[in-house]
Coordinates of C-alpha atoms in Angstrom, one line a residue:
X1 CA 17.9 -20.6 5.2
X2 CA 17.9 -24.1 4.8
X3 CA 15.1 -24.5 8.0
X4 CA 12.9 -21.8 6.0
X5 CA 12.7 -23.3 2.8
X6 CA 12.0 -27.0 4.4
X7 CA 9.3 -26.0 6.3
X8 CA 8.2 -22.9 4.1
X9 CA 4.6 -24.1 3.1
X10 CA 4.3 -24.7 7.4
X11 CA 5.1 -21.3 8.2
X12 CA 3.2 -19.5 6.2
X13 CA 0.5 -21.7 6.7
X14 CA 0.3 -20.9 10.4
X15 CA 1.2 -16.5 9.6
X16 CA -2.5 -17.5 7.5
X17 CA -4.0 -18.4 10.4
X18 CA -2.7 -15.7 12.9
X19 CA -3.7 -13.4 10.0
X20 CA -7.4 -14.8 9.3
X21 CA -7.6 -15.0 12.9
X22 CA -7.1 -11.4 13.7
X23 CA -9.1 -10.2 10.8
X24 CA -12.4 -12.9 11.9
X25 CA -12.2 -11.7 15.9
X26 CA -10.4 -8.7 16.4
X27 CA -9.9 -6.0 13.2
X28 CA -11.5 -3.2 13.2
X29 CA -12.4 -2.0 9.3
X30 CA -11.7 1.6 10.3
X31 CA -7.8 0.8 10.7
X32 CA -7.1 0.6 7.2
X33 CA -3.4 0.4 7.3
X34 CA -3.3 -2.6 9.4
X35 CA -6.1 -4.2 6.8
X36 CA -3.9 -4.0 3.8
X37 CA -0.6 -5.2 5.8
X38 CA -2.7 -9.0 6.8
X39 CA -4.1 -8.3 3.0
X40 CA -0.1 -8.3 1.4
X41 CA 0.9 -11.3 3.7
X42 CA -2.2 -13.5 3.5
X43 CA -1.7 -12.6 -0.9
X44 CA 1.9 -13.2 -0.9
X45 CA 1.8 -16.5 0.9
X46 CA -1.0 -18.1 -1.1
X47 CA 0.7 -17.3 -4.1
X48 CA 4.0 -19.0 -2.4
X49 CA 2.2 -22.0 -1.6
X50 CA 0.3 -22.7 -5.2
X51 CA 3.5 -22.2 -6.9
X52 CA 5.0 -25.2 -4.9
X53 CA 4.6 -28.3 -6.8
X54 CA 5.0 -30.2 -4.1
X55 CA 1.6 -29.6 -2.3
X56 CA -1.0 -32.3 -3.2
X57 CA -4.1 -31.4 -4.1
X58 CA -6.0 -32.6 -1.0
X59 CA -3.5 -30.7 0.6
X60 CA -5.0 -27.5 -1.2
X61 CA -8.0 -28.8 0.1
X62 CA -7.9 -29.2 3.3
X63 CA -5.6 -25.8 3.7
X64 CA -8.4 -24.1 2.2
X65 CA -11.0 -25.3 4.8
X66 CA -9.3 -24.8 7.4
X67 CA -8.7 -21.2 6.8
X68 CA -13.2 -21.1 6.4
X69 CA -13.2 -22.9 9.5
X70 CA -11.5 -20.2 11.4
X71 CA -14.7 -17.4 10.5
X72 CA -17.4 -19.8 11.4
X73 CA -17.8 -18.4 15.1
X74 CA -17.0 -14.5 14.3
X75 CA -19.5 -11.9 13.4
X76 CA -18.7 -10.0 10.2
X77 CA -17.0 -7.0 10.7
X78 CA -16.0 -6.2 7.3
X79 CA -20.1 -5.2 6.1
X80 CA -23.1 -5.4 7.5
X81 CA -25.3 -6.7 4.8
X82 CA -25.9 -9.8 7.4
X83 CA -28.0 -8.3 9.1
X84 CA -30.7 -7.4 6.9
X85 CA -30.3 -11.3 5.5
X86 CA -31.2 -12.1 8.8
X87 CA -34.0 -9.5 9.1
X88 CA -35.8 -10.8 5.5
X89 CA -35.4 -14.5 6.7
X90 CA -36.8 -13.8 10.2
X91 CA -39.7 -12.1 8.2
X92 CA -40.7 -15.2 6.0
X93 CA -40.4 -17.2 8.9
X94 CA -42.9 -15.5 10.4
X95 CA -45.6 -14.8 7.8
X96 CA -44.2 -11.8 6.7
X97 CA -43.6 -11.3 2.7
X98 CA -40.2 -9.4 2.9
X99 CA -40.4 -7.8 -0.1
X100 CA -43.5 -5.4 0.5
X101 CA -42.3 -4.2 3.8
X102 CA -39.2 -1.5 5.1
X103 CA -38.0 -2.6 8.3
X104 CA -37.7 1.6 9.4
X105 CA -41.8 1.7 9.0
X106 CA -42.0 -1.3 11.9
X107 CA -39.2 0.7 13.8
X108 CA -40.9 4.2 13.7
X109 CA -43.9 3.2 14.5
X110 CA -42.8 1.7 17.5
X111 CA -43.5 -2.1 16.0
X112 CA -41.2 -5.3 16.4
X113 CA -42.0 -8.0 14.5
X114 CA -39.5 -10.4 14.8
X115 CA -37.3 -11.1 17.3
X116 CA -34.0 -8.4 17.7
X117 CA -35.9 -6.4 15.6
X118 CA -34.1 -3.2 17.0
X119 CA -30.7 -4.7 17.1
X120 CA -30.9 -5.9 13.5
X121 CA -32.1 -2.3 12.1
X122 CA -29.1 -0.9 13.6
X123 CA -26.8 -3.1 12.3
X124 CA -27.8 -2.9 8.8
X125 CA -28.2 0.8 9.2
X126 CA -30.7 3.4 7.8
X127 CA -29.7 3.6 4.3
X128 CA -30.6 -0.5 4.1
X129 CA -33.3 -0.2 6.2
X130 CA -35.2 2.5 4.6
X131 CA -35.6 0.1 1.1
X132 CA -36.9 -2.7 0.2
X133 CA -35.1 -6.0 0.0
X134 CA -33.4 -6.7 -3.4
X135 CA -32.2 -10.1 -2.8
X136 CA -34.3 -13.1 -5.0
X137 CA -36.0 -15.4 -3.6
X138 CA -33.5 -18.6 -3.4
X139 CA -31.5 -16.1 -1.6
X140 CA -34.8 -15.8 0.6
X141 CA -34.7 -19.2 0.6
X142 CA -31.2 -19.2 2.7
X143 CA -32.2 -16.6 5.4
X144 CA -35.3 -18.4 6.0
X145 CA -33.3 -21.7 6.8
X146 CA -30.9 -19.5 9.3
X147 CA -34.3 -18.7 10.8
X148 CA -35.7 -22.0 11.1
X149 CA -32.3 -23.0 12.6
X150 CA -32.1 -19.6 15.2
X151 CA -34.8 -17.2 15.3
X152 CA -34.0 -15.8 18.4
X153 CA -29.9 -15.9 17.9
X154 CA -28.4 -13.1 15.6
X155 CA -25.0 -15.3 16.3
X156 CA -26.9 -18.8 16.1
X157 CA -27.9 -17.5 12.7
X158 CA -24.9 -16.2 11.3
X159 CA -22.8 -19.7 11.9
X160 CA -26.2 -21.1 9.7
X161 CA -25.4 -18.2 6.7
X162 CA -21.7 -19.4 6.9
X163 CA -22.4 -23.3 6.9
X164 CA -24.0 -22.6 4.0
X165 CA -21.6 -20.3 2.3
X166 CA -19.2 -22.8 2.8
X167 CA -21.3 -25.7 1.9
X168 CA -21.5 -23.5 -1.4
X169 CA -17.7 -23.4 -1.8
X170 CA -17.3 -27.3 -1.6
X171 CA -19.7 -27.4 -4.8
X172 CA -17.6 -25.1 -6.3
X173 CA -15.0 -27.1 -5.9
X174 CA -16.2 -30.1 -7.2
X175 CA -17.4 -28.6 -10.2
X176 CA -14.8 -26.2 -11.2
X177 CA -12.3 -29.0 -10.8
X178 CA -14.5 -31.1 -13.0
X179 CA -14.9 -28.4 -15.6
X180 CA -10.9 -27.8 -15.5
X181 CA -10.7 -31.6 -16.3
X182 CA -12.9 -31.5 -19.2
X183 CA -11.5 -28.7 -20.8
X184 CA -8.0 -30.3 -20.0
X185 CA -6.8 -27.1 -17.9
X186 CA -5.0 -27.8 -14.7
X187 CA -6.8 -28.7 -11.8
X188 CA -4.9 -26.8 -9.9
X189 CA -6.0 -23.5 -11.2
X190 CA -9.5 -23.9 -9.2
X191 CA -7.3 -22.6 -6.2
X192 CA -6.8 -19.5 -7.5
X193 CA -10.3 -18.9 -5.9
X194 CA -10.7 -21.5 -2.9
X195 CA -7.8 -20.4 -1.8
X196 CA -7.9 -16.8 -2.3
X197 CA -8.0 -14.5 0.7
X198 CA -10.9 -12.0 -0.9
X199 CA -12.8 -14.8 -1.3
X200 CA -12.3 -16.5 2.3
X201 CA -12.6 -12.8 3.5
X202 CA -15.9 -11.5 2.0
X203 CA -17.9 -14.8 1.3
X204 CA -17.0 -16.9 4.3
X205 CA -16.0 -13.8 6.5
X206 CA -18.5 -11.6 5.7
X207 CA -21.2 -13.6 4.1
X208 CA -21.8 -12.4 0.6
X209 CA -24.1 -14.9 -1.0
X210 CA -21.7 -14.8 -4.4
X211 CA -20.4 -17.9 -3.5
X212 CA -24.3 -19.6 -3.8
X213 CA -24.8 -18.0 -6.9
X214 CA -21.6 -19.0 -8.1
X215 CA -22.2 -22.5 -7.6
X216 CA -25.3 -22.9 -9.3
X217 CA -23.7 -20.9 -12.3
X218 CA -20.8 -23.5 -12.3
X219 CA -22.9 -26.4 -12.0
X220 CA -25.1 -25.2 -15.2
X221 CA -22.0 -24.3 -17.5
X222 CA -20.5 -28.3 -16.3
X223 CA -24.2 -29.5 -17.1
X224 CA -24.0 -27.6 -20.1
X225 CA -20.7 -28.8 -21.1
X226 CA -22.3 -32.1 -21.3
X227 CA -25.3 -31.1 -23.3
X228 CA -27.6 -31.7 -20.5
X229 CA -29.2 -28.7 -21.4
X230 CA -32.4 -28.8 -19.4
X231 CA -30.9 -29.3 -16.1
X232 CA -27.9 -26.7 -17.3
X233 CA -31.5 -24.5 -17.4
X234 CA -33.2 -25.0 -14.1
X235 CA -29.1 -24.8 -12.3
X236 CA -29.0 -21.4 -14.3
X237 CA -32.1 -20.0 -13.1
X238 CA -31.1 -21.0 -9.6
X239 CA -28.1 -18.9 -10.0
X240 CA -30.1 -16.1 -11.1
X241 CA -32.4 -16.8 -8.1
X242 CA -29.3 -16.1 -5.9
X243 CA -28.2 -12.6 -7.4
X244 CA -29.5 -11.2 -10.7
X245 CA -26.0 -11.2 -12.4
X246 CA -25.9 -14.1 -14.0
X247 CA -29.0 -12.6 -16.4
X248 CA -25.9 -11.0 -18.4
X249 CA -24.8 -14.1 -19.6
X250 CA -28.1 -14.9 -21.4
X251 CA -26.9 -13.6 -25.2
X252 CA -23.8 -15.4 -24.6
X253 CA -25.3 -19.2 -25.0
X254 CA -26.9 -18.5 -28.7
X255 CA -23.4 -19.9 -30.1
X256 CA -23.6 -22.7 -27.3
X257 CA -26.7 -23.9 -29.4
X258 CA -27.0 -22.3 -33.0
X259 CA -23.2 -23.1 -34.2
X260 CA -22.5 -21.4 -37.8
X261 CA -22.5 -24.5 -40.0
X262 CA -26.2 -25.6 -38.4
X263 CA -28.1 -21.7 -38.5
X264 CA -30.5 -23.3 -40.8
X265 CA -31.5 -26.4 -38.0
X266 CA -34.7 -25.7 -36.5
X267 CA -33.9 -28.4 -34.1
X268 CA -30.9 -26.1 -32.5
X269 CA -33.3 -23.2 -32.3
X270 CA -36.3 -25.2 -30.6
X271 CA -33.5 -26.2 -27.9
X272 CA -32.2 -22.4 -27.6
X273 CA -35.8 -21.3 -27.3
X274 CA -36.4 -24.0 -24.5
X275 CA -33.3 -23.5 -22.8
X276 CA -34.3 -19.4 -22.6
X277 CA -38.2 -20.8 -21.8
X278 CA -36.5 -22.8 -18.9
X279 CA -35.2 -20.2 -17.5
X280 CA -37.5 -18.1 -17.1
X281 CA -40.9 -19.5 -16.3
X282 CA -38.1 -21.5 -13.4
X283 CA -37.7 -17.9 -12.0
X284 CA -41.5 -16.6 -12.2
X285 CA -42.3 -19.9 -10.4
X286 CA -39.6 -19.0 -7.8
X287 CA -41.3 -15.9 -7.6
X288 CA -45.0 -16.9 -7.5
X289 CA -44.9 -17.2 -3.6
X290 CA -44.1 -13.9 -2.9
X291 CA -46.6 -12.5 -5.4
X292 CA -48.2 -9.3 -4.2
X293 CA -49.6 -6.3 -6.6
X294 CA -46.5 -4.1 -5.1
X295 CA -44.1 -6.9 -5.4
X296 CA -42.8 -6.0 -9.2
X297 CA -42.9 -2.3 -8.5
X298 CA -40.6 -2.1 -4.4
X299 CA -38.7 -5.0 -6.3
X300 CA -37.8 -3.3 -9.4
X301 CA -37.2 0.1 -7.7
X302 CA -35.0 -1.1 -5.0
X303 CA -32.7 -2.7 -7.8
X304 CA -33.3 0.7 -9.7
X305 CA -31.3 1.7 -6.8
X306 CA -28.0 0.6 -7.9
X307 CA -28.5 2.1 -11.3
X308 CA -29.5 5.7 -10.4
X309 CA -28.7 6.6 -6.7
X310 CA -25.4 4.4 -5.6
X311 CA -21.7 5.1 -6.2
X312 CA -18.7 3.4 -4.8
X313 CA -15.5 2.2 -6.1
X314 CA -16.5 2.8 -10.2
X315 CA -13.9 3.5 -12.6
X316 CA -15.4 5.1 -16.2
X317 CA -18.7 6.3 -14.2
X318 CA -16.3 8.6 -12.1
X319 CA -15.0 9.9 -15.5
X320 CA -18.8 10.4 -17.1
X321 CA -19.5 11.9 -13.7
X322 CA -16.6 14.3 -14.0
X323 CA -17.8 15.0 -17.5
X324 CA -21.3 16.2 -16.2
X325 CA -20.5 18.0 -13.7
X326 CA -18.2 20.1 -16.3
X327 CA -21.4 20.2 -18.9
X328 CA -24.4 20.3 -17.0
X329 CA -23.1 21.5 -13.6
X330 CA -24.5 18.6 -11.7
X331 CA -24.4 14.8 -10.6
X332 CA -26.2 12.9 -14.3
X333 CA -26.1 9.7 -12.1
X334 CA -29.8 9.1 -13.2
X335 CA -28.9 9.4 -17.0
X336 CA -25.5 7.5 -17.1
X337 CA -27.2 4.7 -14.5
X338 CA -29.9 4.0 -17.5
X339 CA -27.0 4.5 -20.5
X340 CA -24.2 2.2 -19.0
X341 CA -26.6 -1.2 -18.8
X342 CA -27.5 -0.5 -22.5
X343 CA -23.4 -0.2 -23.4
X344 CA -23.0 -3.5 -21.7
X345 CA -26.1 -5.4 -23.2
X346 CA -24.4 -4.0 -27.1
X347 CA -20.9 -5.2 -25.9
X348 CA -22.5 -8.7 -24.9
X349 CA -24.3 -8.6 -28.6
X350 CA -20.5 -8.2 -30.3
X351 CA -19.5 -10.9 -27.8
X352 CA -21.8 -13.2 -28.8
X353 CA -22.0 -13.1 -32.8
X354 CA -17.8 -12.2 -33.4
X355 CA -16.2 -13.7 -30.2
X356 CA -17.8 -17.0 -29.1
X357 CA -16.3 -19.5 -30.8
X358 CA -16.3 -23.4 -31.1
X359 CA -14.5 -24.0 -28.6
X360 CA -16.4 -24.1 -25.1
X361 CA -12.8 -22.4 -23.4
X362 CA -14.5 -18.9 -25.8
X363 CA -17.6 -19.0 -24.2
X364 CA -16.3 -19.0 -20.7
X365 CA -13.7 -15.6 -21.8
X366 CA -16.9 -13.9 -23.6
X367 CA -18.2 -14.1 -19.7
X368 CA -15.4 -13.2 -18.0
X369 CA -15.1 -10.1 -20.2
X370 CA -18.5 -9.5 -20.4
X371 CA -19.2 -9.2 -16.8
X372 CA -15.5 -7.1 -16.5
X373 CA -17.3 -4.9 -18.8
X374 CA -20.5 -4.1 -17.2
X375 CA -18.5 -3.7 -13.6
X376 CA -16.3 -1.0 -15.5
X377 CA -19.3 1.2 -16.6
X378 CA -21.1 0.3 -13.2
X379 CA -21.9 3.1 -10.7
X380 CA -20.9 0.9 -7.6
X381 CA -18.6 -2.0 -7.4
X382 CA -18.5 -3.3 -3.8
X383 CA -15.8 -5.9 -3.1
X384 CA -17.5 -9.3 -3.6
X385 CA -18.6 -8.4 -7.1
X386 CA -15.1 -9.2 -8.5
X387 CA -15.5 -13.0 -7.5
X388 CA -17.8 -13.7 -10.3
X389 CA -14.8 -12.4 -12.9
X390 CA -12.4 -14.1 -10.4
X391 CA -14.6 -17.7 -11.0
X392 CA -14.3 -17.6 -14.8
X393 CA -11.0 -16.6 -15.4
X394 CA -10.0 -20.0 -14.0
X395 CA -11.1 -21.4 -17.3
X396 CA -9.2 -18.7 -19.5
X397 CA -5.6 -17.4 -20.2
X398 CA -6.4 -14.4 -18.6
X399 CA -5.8 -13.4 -14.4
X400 CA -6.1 -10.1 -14.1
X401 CA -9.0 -11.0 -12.1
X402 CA -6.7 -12.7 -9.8
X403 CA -5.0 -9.0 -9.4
X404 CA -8.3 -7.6 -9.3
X405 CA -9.0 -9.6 -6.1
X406 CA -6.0 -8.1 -4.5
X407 CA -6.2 -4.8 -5.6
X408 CA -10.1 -4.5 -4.2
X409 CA -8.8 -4.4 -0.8
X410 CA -7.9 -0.2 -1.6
X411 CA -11.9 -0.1 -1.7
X412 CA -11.9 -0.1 1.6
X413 CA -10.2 3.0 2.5
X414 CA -13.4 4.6 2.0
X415 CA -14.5 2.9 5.8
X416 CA -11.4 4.3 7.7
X417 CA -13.0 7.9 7.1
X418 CA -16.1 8.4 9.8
X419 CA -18.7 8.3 8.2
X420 CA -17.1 6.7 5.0
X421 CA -15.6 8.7 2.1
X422 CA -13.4 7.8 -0.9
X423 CA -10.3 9.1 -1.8
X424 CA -10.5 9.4 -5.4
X425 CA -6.8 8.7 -5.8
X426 CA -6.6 5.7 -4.5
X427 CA -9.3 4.6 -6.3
X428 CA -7.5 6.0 -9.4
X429 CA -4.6 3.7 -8.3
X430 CA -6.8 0.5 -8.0
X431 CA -8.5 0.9 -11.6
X432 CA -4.6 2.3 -13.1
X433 CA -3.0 -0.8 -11.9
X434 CA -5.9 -3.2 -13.2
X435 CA -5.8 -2.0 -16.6
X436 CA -2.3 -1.8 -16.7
X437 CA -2.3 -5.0 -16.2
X438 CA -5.5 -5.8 -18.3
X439 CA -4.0 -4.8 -21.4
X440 CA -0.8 -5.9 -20.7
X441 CA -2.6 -9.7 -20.9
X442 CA -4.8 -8.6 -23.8
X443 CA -1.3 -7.7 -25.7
X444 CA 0.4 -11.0 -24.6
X445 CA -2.3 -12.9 -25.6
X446 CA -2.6 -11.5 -28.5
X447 CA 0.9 -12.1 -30.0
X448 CA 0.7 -15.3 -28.4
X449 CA -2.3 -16.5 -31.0
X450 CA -0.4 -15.0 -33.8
X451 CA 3.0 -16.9 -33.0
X452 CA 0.7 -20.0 -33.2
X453 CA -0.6 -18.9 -36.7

């Protein structure tokens, strides 16, 4: 017992790397029982290893980094998304303007305008390939570098997405750590993400751009926190020039500028107005060289997409669906797609004018529960969604998206059924657990402010 405990933090160090071994070179995402046994182990010993305060915190580091290390020569094997990254940034390498094109219409037609064009349709399959490309044009910006770097190398480009996935992660660590420090939080808390296994998993592993995004978003919110306000602005848009999310958090920052004492300070407003201006003539330019008359109407229906056709993993939509079907008879995915976005922009409105308070700590936990809320009414939350909650409750009192981030893994059942089904009740599992927990925090917290009082 005595050899265990000494050489603990070693040991499950090297089960890590066994574990994120098999998962990066050899697991198949079909043999779901053996996916959520490495998913317990790789959980249970990072939670082991931050509750030992005898690690330093370049110790963290370099644990972290070595475990990112291990994916950077596998293919992803979790989700296929990669390849239609690849696809787009092959395109703009070439001339092509991704978003006014399907890759099936080049297939069918016989037509192969970049290099593997037949191997990457395949591998993003036919539901991807038959619509247009949603991803924003900084997010462009990333495939087009792996195709500068290998645009004859589905592999060659792949170790390019990951370099820069992981470049990502290193910004996110020098910022969240810096953000911790201003807001006097412990440092150590940043590791509840670097060195969480969904996070190594899907971002590194299986290249979800979140980790991008969620760089620029912590870089503007540091920036911010030092009322440098402009460059908080341009950083903001360049999250939102990764993936759209961040757009949510736009109501949030009127407190940030237009505090209650000062409402009358035209000055405040004029920088709120500029901030918001900022923002988004930064993403129209971002835009401007992909202009096409089309480009605003296959862009707009492809995000459409998530609203009104896709489901997976939801919680409440299952319950408004189960609620049609028992009215109407029939799937209202096209009515509660447009109704849920309009809940979530009112629950960001109460957030903003009753929640966000002085302190800079309020504005971070009206984020975290305004982006919990919007993925609780969503039709379709894939996996690497929940790092975005996962990044901001680092700054708050709450972790349940640190359970959330475990739990996510019971998404994936729905891949060990050919071709891919849910079963409901696991999914009712996942969402019972979460909220369990969820208001078990909410409840703590709560007595917790009033003990202070």
């Amino acid at each position: 017992m005595s050899f265990l405990k000494k050489y603990s933090s070693f040991i499950i160090i090297f089960l890590s790397v066994i574990c994120y071994t098999y998962v990066a070179y050899f697991l198949d995402r079909t043999n779901f029982n053996l996916l959520i046994t490495i998913w317990i182990i790789l959980f249970g010993g990072v939670y082991i290893l931050l509750k030992n305060n005898h690690i330093s915190f370049a110790s963290f580091v370099l644990i972290a980094f070595l475990f990112r290390l291990i994916f950077l020569f596998s293919t992803p094997n979790l989700s296929q998304d990669f390849y239609r990254f690849i696809w787009d940034g092959r395109m703009l390498f070439n001339g092509y303007n991704p978003y006014l094109s399907l890759p099936e219409s080049f297939i069918k037609q016989g037509i192969y305008p970049i290099p593997e064009s037949v191997l990457l349709y395949e591998g993003m399959g036919t539901l991807n390939g038959s619509h247009y490309t949603n991803y924003p044009p900084l997010n462009q910006l990333c495939f087009f570098i792996a195709a500068l770097f290998s645009e004859k190398s589905i592999f060659g480009a792949i170790i390019v997405l990951r370099s820069i996935t992981i470049l990502a992660d290193i910004g996110i660590l020098y910022f969240g750590k810096k953000l911790l420090e201003k807001l006097q939080l412990p440092t150590k808390n940043i590791f509840w993400y670097i060195l969480n296994p969904f996070v190594i998993i899907e971002m590194t592993g299986n290249l979800h751009f979140e980790s991008v995004m969620l760089f620029f978003l912590l870089a503007a919110l540091y920036k911010l926190y030092q009322k440098k306000w402009i460059s908080a602005a341009i950083l903001f848009s360049f999250s939102i020039s990764i993936k759209l999310i961040p757009l949510l958090f736009l109501p949030l920052f009127f407190n940030v500028f237009i505090k209650k004492k000062t409402f009358k300070k035209a000055n405040n407003y004029y920088k709120l107005a500029t901030f918001y201006t900022i923002i988004v003539i930064s993403n129209i330019i971002l835009f401007i060289p992909f202009y096409h008359q089309n480009l605003i109407s296959n862009y707009t229906n492809s995000v459409g997409l998530w609203f009104k056709n896709f489901e997976f993993n939801a919680s409440f939509y299952y319950i408004f669906r189960e609620v049609g079907y028992l009215f109407r008879g029939y799937n209202e995915i096209a009515i509660i797609g447009k109704i849920t976005p309009i809940l979530t922009i009112i629950f960001l409105i109460y957030l903003t004018f009753f929640k966000v308070k002085k302190h800079y700590i309020s504005l971070l936990t009206a984020m975290l529960f305004g982006i919990s809320f919007y993925y609780f009414t969503s039709t379709t939350v894939h996996p690497w969604y929940t790092a975005t909650p996962l990044i901001l409750s680092i700054f708050t009192r709450y972790k349940f998206p640190v359970f959330w981030s475990f739990l996510i893994i019971l998404s994936y059942q729905a891949y060990a059924n050919l071709p891919w089904k849910e079963n409901i009740w696991i999914v009712l599992t996942e969402y019972v657990l979460l909220f369990s927990f969820l208001f078990y925090e909410i409840n703590k917290n709560r007595h917790a402010k009033e003990s202070i009082k």
